[in-house]
PDB file of C-alpha atoms in Angstrom:
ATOM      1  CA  UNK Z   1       0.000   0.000   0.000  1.00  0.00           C
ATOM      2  CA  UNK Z   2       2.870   2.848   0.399  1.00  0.00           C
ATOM      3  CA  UNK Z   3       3.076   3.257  -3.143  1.00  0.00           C
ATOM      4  CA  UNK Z   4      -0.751   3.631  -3.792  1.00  0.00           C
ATOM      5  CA  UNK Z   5      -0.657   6.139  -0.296  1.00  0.00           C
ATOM      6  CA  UNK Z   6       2.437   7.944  -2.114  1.00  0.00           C
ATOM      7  CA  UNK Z   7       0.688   8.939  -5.271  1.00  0.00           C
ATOM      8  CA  UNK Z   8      -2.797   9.695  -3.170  1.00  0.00           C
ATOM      9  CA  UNK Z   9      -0.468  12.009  -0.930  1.00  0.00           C
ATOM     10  CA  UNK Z  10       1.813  13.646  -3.838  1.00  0.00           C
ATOM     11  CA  UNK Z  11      -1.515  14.451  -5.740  1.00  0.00           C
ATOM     12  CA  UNK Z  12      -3.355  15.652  -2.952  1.00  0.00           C
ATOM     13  CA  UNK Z  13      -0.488  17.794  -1.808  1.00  0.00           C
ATOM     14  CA  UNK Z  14      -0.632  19.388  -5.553  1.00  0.00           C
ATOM     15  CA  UNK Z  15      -3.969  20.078  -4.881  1.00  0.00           C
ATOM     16  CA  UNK Z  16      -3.598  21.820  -1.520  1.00  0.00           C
ATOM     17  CA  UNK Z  17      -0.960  23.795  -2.691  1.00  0.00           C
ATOM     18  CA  UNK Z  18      -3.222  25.120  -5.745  1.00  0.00           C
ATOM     19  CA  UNK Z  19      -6.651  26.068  -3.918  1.00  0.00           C
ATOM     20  CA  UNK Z  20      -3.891  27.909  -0.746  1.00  0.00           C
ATOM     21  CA  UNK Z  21      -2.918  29.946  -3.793  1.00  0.00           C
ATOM     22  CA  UNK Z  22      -6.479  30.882  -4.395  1.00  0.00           C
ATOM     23  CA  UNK Z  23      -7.833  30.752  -0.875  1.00  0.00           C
ATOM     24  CA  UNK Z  24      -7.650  34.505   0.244  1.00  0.00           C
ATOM     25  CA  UNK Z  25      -9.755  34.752  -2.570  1.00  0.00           C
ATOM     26  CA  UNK Z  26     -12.446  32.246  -1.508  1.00  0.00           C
ATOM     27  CA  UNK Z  27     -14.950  32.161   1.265  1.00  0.00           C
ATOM     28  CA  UNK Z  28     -14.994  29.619   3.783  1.00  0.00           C
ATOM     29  CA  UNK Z  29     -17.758  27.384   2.671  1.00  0.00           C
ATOM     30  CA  UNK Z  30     -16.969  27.413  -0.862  1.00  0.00           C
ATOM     31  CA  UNK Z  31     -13.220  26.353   0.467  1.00  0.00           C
ATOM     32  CA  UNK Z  32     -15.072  23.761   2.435  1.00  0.00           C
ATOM     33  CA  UNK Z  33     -16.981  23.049  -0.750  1.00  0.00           C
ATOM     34  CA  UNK Z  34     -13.442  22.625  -2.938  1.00  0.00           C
ATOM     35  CA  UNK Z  35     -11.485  20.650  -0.328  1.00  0.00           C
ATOM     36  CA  UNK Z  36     -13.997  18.076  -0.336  1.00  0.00           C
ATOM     37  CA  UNK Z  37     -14.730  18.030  -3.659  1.00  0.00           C
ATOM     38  CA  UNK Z  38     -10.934  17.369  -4.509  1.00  0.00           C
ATOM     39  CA  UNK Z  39      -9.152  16.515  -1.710  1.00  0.00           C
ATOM     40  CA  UNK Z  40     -11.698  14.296   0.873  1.00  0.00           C
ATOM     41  CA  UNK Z  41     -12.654  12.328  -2.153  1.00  0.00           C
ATOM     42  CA  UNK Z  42      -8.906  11.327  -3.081  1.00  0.00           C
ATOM     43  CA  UNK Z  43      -8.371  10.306   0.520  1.00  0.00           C
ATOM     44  CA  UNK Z  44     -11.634   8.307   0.476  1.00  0.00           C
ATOM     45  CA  UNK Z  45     -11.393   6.795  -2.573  1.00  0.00           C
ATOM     46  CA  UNK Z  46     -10.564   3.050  -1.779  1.00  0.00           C
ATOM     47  CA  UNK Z  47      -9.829   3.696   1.824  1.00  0.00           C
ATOM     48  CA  UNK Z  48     -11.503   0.584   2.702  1.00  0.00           C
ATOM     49  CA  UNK Z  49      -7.981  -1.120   1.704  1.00  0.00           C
ATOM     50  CA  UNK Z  50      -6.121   0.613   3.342  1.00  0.00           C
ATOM     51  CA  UNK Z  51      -7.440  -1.417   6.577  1.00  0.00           C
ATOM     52  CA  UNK Z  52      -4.806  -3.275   8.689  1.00  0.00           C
ATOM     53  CA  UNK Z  53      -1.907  -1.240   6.826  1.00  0.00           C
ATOM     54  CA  UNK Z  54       1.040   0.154   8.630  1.00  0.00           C
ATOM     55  CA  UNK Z  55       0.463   3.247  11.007  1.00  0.00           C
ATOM     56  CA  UNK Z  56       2.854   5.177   9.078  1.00  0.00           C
ATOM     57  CA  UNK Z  57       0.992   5.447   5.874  1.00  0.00           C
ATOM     58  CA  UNK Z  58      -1.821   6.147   7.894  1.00  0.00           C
ATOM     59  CA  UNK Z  59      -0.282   9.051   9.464  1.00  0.00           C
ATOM     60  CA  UNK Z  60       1.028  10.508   6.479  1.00  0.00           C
ATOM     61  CA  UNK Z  61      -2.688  10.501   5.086  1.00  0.00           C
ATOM     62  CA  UNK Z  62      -3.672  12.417   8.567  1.00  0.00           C
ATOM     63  CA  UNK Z  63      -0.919  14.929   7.993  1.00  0.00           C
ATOM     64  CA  UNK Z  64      -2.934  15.592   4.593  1.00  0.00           C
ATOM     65  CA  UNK Z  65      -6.119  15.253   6.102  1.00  0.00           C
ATOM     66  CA  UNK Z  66      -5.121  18.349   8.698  1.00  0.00           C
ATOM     67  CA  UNK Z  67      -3.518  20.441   6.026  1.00  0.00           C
ATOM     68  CA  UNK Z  68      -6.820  20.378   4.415  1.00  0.00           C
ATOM     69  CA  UNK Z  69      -8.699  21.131   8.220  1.00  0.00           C
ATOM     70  CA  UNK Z  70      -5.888  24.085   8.492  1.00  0.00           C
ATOM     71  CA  UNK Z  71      -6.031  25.374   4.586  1.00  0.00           C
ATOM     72  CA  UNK Z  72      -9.977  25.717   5.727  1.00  0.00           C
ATOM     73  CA  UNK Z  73      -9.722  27.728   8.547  1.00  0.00           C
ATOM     74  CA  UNK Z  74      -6.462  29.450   8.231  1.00  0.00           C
ATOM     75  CA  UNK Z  75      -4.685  28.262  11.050  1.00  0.00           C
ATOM     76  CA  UNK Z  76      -1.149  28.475  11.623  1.00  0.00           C
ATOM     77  CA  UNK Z  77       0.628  24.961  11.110  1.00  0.00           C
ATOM     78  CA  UNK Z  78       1.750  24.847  14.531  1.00  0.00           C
ATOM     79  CA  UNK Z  79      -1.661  24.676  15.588  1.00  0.00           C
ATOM     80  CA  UNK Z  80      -2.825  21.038  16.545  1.00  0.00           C
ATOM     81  CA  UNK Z  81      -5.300  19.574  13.949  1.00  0.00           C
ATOM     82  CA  UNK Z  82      -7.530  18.199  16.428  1.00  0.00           C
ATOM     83  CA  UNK Z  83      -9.968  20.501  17.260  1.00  0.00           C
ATOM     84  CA  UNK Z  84     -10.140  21.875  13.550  1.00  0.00           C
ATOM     85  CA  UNK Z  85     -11.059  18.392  12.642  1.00  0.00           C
ATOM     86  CA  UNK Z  86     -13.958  18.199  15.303  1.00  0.00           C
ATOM     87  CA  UNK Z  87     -15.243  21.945  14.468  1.00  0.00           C
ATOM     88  CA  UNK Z  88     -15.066  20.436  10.526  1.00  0.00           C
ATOM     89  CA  UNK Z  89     -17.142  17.741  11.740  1.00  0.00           C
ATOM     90  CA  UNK Z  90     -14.422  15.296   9.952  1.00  0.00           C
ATOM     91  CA  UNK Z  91     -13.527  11.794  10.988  1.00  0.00           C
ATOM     92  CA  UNK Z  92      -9.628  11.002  11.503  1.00  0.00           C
ATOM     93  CA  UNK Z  93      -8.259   8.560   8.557  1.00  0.00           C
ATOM     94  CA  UNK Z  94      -8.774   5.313  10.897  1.00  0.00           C
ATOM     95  CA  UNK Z  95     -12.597   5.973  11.612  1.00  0.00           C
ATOM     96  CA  UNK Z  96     -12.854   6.808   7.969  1.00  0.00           C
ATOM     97  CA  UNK Z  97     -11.867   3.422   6.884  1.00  0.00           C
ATOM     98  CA  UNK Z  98     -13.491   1.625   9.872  1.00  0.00           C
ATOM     99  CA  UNK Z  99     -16.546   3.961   8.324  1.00  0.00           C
ATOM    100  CA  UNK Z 100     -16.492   2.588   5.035  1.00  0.00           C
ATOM    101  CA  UNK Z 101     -16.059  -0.893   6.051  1.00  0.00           C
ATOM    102  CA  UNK Z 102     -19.114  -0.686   8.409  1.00  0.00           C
ATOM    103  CA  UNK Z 103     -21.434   0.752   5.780  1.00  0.00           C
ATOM    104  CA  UNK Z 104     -20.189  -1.592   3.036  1.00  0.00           C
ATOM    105  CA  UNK Z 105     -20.897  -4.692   6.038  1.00  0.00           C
ATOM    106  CA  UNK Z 106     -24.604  -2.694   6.315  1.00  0.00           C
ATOM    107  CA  UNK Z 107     -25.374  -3.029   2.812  1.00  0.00           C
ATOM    108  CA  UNK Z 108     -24.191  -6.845   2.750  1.00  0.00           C
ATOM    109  CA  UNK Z 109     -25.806  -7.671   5.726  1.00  0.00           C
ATOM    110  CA  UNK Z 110     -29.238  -6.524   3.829  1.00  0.00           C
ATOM    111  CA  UNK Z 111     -28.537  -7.925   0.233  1.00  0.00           C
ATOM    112  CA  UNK Z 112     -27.505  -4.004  -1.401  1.00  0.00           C
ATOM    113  CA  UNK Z 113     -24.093  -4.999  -2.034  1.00  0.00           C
ATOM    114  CA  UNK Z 114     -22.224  -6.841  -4.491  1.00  0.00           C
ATOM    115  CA  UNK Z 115     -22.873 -10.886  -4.364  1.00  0.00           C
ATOM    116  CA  UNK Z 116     -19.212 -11.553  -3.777  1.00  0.00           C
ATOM    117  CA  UNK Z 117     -19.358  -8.867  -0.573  1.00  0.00           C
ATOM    118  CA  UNK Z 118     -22.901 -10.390   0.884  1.00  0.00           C
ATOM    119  CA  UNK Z 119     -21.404 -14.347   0.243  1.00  0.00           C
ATOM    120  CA  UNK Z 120     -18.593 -13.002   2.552  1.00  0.00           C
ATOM    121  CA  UNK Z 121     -20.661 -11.714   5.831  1.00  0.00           C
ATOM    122  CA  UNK Z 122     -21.918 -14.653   7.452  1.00  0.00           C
ATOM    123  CA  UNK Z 123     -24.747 -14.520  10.491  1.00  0.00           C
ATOM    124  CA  UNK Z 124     -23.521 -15.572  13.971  1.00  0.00           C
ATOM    125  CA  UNK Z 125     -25.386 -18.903  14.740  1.00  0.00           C
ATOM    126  CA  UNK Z 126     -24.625 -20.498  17.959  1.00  0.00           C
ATOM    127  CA  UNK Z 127     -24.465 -24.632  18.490  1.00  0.00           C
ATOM    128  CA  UNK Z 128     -26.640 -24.028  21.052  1.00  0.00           C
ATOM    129  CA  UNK Z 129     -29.159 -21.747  22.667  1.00  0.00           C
ATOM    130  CA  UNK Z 130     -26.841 -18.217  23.742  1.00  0.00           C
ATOM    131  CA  UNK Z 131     -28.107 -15.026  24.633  1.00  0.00           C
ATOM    132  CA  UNK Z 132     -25.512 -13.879  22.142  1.00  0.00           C
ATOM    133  CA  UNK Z 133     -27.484 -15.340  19.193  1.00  0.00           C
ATOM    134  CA  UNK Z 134     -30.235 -12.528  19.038  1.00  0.00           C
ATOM    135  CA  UNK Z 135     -27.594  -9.983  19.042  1.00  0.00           C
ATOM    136  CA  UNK Z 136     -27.134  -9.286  15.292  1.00  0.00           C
ATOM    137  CA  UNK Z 137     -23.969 -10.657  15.479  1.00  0.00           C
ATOM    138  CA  UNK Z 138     -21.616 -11.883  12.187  1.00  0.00           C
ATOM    139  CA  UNK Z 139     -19.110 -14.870  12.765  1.00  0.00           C
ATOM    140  CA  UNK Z 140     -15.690 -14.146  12.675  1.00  0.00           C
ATOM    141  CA  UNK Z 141     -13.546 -17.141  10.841  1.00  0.00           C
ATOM    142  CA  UNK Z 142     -10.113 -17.807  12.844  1.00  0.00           C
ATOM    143  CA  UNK Z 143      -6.747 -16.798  10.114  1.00  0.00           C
ATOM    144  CA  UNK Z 144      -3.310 -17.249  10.821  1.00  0.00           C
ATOM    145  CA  UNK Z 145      -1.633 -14.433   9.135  1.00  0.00           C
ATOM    146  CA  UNK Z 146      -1.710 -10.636   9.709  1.00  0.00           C
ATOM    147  CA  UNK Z 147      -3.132 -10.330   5.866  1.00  0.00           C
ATOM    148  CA  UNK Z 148      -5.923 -12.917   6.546  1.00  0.00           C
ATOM    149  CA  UNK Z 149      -7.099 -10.647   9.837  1.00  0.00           C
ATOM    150  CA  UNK Z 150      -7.591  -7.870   7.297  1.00  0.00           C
ATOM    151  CA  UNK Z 151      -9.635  -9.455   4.878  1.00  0.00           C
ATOM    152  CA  UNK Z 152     -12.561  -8.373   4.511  1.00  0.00           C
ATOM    153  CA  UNK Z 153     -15.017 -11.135   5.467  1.00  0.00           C
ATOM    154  CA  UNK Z 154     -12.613 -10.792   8.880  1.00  0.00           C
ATOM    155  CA  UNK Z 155     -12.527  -7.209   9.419  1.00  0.00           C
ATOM    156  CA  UNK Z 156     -16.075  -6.592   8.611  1.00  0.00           C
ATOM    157  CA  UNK Z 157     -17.086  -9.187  11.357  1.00  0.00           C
ATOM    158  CA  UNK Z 158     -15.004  -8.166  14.079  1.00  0.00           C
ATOM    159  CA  UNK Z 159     -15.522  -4.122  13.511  1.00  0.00           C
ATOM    160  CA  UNK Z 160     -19.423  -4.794  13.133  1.00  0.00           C
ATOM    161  CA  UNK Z 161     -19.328  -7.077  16.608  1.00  0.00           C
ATOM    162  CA  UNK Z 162     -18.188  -4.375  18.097  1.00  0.00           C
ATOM    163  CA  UNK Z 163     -20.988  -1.962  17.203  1.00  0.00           C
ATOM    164  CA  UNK Z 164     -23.746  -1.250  19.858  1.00  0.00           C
ATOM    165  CA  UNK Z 165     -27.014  -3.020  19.066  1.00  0.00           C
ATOM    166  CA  UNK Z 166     -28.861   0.256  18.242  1.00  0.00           C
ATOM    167  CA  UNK Z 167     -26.384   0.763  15.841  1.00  0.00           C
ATOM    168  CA  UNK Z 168     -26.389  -2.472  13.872  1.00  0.00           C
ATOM    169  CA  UNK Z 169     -30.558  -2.903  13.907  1.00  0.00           C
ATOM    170  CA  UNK Z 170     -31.593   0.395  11.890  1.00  0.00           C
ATOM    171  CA  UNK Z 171     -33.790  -0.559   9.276  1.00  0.00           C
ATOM    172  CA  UNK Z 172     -32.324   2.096   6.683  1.00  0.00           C
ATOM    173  CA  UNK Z 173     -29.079   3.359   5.470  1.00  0.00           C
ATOM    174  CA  UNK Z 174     -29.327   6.900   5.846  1.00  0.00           C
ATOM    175  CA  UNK Z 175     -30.667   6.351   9.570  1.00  0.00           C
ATOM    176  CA  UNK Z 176     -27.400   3.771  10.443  1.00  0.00           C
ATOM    177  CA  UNK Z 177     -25.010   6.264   8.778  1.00  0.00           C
ATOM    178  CA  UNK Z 178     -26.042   8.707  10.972  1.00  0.00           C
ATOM    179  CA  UNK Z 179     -25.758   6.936  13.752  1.00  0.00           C
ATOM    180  CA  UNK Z 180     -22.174   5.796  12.880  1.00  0.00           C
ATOM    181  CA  UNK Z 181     -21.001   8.758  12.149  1.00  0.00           C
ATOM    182  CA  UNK Z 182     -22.177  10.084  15.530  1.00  0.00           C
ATOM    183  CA  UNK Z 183     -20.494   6.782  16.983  1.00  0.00           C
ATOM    184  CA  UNK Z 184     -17.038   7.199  15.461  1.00  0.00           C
ATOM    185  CA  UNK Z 185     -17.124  10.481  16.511  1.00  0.00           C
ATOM    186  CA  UNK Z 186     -17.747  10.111  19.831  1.00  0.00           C
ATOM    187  CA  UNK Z 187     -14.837   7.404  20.255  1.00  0.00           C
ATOM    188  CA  UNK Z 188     -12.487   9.650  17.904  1.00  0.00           C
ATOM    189  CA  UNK Z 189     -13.315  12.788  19.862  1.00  0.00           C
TER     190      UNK Z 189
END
């Protein structure tokens, strides 16, 4: 992955450069409007790979991510990123792909997703009577290798086990994305 989070990073860092040159020039929400359109989308574009992958290439995506919070509202770089990213309402780069992996494990779970994504998402069902087994619960398939745990059919069980049961029984996307966003937030924040 550090040579796909290279090129995402060298072309976002284009980007940012271009839109500082114009941002004097630009209101805030139409800066807000710009950054997203160009460089949110670039850092969410296949982020649900990036899963399991080293904690350096997911901090240099963060340093991107809060050059875009601190392009937005003119902060000084010195300033932490932190509460810019909270005001912006933005998730940090690990609840992002957690994010997409738990809305892409949604839309399996209820037959809106590819056929090769719902075959992998298999319902929890116990040997024998468990108060677990009414919990909405996937089953999560033992691997032996670090690149096994980050599979999908893996990481999608063991990130949507860990959900509340709220969470994981809304009855419609929109609602449950809410609802996740609000929970990633409030474990990010």
């Amino acid at each position: 992955m550090k040579k796909q989070v290279s090129q995402t990073i060298s072309a976002c860092s284009f980007y940012l450069r271009t839109i500082n040159n114009i941002s004097r020039f630009l209101p805030r929400p139409t800066k807000e409007r710009v950054v997203n359109a160009i460089i949110t989308s670039r850092l969410d574009y296949c982020n649900a790979l990036l899963y399991g992958t080293s904690a350096v290439n997911i901090a240099r995506l963060q340093r991107i991510h809060n050059t875009a919070a601190r392009l937005i509202t003119r902060s000084p770089r010195g300033d932490s990123a932190t509460p810019l990213l909270r005001e912006l309402h933005w998730l940090p780069i690990v609840c992002r792909v957690d994010f997409k992996l738990l809305v892409f494990t949604y839309k399996a779970m209820h037959n809106d997703a590819p056929v090769y994504l719902c075959e992998l998402v298999c319902p929890y069902q116990p040997t024998r009577t468990l108060r677990s087994a009414n919990n909405n619960m996937l089953q999560v398939k033992r691997t032996r290798t670090k690149a096994g745990d980050c599979s999908f059919a893996i990481a999608a069980a063991s990130l949507w086990n860990n959900l509340p049961t709220v969470i994981k029984t809304c009855d419609n996307l929109t609602s449950y994305k809410r609802l996740l966003k609000t929970h990633c937030f409030r474990i990010a924040y």
